[in-house]
Coordinates of C-alpha atoms and ligand atoms in Angstrom, one line a residue:
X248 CA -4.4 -10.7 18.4
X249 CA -2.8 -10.3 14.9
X250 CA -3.8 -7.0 13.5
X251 CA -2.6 -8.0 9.7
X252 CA -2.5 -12.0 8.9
X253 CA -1.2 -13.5 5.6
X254 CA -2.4 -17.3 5.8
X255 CA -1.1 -19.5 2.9
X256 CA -1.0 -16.4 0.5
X257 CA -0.1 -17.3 -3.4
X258 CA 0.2 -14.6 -5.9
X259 CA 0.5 -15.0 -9.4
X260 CA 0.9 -12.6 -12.2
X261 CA -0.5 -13.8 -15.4
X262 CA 0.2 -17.0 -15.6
X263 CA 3.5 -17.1 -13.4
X264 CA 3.5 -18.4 -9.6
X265 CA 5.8 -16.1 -7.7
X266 CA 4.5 -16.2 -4.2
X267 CA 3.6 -19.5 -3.2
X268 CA 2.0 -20.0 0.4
X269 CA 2.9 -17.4 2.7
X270 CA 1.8 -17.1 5.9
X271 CA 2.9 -14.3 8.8
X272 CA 1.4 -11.9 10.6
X273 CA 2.0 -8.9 12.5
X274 CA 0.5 -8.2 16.1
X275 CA -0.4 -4.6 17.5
X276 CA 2.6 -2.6 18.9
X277 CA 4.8 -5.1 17.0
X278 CA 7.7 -4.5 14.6
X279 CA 8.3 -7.3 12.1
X280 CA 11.2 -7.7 9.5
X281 CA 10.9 -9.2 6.4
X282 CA 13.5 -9.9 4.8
X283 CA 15.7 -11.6 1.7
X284 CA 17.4 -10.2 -1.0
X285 CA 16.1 -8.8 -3.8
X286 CA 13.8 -10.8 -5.9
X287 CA 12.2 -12.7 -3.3
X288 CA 8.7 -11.2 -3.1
X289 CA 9.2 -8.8 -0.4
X290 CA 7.2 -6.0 -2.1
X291 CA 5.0 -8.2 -3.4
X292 CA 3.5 -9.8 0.0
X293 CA 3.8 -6.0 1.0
X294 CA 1.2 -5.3 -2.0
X295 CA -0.9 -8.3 -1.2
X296 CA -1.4 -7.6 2.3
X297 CA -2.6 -3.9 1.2
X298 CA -4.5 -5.5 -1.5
X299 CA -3.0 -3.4 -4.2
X300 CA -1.6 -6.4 -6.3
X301 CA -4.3 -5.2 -8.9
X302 CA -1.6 -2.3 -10.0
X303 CA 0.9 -4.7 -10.9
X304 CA -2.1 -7.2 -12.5
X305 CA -1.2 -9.6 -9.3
X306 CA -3.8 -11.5 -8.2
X307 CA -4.2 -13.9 -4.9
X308 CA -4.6 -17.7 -5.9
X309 CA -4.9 -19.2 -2.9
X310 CA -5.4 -18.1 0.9
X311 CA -6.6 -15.2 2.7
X312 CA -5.3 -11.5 4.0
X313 CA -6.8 -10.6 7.0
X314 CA -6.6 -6.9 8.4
X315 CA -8.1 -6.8 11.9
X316 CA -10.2 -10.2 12.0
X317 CA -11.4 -8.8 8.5
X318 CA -10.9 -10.6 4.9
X319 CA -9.8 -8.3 2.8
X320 CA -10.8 -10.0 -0.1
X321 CA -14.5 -9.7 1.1
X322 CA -13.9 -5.8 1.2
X323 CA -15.2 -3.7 -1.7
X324 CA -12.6 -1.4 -3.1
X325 CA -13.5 1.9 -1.5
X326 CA -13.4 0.2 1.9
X327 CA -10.1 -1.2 1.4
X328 CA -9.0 2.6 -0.3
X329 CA -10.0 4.0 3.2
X330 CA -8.0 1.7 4.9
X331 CA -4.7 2.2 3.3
X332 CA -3.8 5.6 4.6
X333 CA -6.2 5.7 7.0
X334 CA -5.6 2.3 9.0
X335 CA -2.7 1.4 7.6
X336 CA 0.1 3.5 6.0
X337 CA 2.6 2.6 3.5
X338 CA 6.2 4.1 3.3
X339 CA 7.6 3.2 -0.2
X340 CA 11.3 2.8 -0.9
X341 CA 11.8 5.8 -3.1
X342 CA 10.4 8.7 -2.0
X343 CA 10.2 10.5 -5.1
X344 CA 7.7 8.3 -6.2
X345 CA 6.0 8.9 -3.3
X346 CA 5.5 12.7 -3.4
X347 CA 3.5 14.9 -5.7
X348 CA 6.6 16.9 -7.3
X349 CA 4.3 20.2 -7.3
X350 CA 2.3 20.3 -4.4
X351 CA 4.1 21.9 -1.3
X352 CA 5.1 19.0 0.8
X353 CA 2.8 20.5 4.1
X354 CA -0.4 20.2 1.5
X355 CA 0.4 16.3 0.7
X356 CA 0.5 15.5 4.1
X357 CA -2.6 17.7 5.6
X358 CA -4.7 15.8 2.6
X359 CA -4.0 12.9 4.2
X360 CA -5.6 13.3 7.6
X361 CA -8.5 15.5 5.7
X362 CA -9.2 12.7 4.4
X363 CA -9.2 10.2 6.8
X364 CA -9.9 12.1 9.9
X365 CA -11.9 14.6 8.3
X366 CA -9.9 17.8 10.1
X367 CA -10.2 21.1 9.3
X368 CA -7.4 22.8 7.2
X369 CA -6.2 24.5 10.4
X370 CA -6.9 21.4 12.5
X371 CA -4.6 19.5 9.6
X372 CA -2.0 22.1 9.1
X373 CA -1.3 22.0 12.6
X374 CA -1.2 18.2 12.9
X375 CA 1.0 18.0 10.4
X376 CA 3.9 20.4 12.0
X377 CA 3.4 18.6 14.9
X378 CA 4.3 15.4 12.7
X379 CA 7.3 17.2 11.2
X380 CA 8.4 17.8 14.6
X381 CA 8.5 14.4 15.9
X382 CA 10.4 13.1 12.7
X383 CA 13.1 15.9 14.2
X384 CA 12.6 18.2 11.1
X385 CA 14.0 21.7 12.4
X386 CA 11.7 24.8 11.7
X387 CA 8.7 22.2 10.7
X388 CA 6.3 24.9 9.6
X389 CA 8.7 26.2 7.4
X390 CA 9.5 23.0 5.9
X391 CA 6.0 22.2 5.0
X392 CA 5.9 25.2 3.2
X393 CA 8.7 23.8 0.6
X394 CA 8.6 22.4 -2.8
X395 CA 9.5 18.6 -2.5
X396 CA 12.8 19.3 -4.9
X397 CA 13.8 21.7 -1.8
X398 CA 14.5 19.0 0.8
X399 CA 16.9 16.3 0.6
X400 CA 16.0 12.4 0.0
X401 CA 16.6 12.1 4.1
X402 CA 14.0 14.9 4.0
X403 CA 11.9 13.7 1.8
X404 CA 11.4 10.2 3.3
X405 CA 10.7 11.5 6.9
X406 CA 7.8 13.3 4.1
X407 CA 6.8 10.1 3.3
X408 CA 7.2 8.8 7.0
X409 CA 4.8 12.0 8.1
X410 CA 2.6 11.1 5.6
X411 CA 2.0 7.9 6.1
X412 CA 1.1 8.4 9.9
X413 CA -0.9 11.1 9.2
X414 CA -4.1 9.0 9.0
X415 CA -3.0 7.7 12.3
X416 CA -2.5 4.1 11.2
X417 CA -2.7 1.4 13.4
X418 CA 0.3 -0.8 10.7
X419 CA 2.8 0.7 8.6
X420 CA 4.0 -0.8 5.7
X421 CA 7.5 0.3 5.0
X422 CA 9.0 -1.3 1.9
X423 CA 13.2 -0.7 2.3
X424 CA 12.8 2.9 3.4
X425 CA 16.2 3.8 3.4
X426 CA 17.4 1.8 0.3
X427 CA 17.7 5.1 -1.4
X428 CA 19.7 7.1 1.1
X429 CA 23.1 7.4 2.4
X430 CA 24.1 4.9 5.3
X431 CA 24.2 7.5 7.8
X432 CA 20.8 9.1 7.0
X433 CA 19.6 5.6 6.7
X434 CA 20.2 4.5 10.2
X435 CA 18.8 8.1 11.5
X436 CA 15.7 7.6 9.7
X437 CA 15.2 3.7 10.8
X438 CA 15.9 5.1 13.8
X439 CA 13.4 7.9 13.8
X440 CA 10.5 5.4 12.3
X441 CA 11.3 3.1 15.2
X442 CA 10.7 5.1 17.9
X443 CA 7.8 6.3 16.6
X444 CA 6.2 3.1 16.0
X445 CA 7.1 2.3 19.6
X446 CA 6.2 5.7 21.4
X447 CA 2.7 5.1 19.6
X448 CA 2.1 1.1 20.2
X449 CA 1.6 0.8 15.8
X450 CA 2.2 -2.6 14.4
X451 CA 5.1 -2.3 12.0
X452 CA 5.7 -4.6 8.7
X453 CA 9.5 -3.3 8.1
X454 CA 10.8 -5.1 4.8
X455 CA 14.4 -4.7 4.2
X456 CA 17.5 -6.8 2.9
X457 CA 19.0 -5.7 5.9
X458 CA 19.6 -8.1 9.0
X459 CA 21.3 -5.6 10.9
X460 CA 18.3 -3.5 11.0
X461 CA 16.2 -6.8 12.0
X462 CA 18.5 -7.6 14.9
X463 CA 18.3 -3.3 15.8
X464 CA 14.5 -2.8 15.3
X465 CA 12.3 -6.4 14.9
X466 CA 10.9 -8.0 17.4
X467 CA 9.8 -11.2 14.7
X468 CA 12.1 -12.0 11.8
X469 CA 9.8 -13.7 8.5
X470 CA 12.9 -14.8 6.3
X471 CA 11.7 -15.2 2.3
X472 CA 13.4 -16.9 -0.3
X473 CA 12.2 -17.5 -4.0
X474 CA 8.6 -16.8 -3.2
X475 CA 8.8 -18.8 -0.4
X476 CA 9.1 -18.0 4.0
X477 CA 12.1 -20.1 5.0
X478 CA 11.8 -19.1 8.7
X479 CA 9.9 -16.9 10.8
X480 CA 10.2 -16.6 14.6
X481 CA 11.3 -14.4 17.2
X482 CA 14.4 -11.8 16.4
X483 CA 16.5 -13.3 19.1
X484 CA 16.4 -16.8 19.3
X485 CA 16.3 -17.0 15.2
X486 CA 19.9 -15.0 15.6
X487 CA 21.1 -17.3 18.5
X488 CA 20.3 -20.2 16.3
X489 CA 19.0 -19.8 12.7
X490 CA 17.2 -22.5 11.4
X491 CA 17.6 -22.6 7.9
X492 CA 20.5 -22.3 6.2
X493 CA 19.5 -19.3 4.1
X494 CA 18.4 -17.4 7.3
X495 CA 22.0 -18.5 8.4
X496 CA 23.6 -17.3 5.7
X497 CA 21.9 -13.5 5.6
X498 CA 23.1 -13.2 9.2
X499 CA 26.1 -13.8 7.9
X500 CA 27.0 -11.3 5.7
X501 CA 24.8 -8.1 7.7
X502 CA 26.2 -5.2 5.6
X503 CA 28.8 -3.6 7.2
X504 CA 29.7 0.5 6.8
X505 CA 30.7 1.0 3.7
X506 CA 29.9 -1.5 1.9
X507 CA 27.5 -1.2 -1.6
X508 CA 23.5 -0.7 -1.1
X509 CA 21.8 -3.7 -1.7
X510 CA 24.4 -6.3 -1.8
X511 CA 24.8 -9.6 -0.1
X512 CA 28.6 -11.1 0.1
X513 CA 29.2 -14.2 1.2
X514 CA 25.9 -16.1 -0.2
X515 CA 27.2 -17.0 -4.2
X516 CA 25.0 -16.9 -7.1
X517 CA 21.5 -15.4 -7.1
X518 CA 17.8 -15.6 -6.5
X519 CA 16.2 -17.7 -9.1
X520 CA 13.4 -15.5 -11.4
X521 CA 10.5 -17.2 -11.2
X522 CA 10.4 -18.9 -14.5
X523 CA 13.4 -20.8 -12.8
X524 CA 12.3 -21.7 -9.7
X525 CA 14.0 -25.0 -9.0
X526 CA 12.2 -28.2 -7.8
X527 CA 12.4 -29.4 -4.2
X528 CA 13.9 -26.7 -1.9
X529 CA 14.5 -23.3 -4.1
X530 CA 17.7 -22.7 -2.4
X531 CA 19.6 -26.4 -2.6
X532 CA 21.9 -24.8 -5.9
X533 CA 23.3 -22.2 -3.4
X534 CA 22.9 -24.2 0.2
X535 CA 25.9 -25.6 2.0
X536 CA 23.7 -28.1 3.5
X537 CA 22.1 -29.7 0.3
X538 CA 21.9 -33.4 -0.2
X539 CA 20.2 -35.1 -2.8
X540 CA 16.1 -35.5 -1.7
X541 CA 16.7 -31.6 -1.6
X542 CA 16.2 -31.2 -5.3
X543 CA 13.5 -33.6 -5.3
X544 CA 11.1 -32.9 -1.9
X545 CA 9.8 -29.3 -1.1
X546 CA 10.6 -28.9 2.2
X547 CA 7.8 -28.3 4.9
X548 CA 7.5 -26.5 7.9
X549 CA 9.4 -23.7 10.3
X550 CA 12.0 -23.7 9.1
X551 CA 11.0 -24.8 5.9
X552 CA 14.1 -27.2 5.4
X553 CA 14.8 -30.8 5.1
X554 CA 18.1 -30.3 7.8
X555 CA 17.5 -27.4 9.6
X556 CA 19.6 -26.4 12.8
X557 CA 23.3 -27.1 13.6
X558 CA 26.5 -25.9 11.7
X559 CA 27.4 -25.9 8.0
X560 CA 29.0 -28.9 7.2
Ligands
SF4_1435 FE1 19.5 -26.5 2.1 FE2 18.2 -28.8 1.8 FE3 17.5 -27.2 3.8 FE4 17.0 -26.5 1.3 S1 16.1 -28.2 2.4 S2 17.9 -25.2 2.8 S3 18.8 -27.3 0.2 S4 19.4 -28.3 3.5
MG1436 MG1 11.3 -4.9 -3.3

């Protein structure tokens, strides 16, 4: 059974569309990627499934977040408060953001499973070493005695890792955790929060621009372009044989070592802003494949594409 669904999810802010019909969902003990480059509403399906598009003065237009068999949308606030950090925990892209600069990093994450699993401070302090631990922090009580500006950003996002199981989830959100590190620390620290989700059976909603963590880490790929999912299946067979030409096109050009954060060669020109969006399929100016009822029909469906399948022509 899906733990978190998405089913036909719109978003607008003001009066702009950017998210328009999304559907996905995310099993228990499951790891799903999603994926697409920057600007096609990664974060902001990440902030409409925690129901937090209020911060950004997002709002849902059309379908329904489900956490557990439960509409969020029929939630009051304080129930859905309690359920981020408690049921499901969030693991933001910069961890700065993420930490209080001065309250001593073992103090942020013992709040967290005060609050949500109402331990004592001894109970808590403990818990939260033991946390430390499994994130392979050396000297773990020590380190939650530090100042956040003490530790490195590798540190600090196995903080925010810490913290956001603290609760004990049963999802975590994880919005490009490692977009702000080094390579090297970022593949430790992927590899770190993948184990853990494993070793513990948690659902994982892993967004990232990344396909060579999808093929490491996922075991379902949902592929977003322009505010809309292209594809979404199974990791393996979607890498045997992607569907959609965009999908093809990001397996194309996984990052290699080396090469700038954030960047995607090989796919030319850019995600449209959504003031832009074109008609018909959003990606015919940059597909390979496009012929002319592209520009014309929105393609339905998984993959969402008029010619899906087969080689670039
Ligand atoms: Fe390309 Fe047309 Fe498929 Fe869009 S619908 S991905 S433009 S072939
Ligand atoms: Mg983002």
């Amino acid at each position: 059974m899906s733990l978190l669904q998405l089913k036909d999810v719109s978003v607008s802010i003001g009066q702009v569309a950017l998210l328009d019909r999304i559907s996905l969902s995310v099993a228990k003990g499951e790891i799903l990627g999603l994926v697409g480059e920057s600007g096609s509403g990664k974060s902001l399906t990440a902030l409409a499934a925690m129901g937090l598009l209020p911060l950004i003065g997002g709002r849902i237009t059309g379908g329904a977040v489900a956490f557990d068999g439960k509409d969020m949308a029929a939630m009051t606030e304080a129930q859905r408060r309690s359920q981020r950090g408690g049921r499901i925990g969030f693991v933001t892209q910069n961890p700065m953001t993420a930490l209080d600069p001065v309250t001593r990093i073992g103090a942020q994450i013992d709040e967290v499973s005060r609050l949500h699993l109402g331990l004592t401070r001894a109970q808590a302090r403990a818990r939260t070493v033991d946390l430390l631990t499994q994130l392979r922090i050396p000297e773990a009580a020590t380190v939650a005695n530090a100042w956040p500006h003490q530790l490195s950003g590798g540190m600090k996002q196995r903080i925010v890792i810490a913290m956001a199981l603290a609760g004990d989830p049963d999802l975590i959100i994880a919005d490009e955790p490692t977009t702000a590190l080094d390579v090297t620390v970022q593949a430790q620290i992927i590899q770190i929060l993948g184990a853990l989700v494993r070793d513990r059976g948690l659902a994982l909603l892993l967004i990232t621009h990344d396909m060579g963590v999808v093929a490491q880490l996922c075991d379902r790929v949902a592929v977003l372009y322009a505010g809309r999912l292209a594809e979404e299946g199974p990791t393996a067979p979607i890498f045997a044989a992607p569907g959609h030409p965009y999908t093809r096109a990001l397996i194309g050009c996984i990052p290699t070592e080396g090469m700038a954060k954030g960047t995607l060669q090989g796919i030319p020109g850019t995600v449209p802003g959504a003031l832009t969006f074109p008609p018909g399929c959003r990606f015919h100016p940059r597909c390979p494949r496009a012929q002319a009822v592209c520009a014309t029909q929105t393609p339905q469906g998984n993959p969402a594409c008029h010619f899906p399948g087969g080689a670039d022509a």
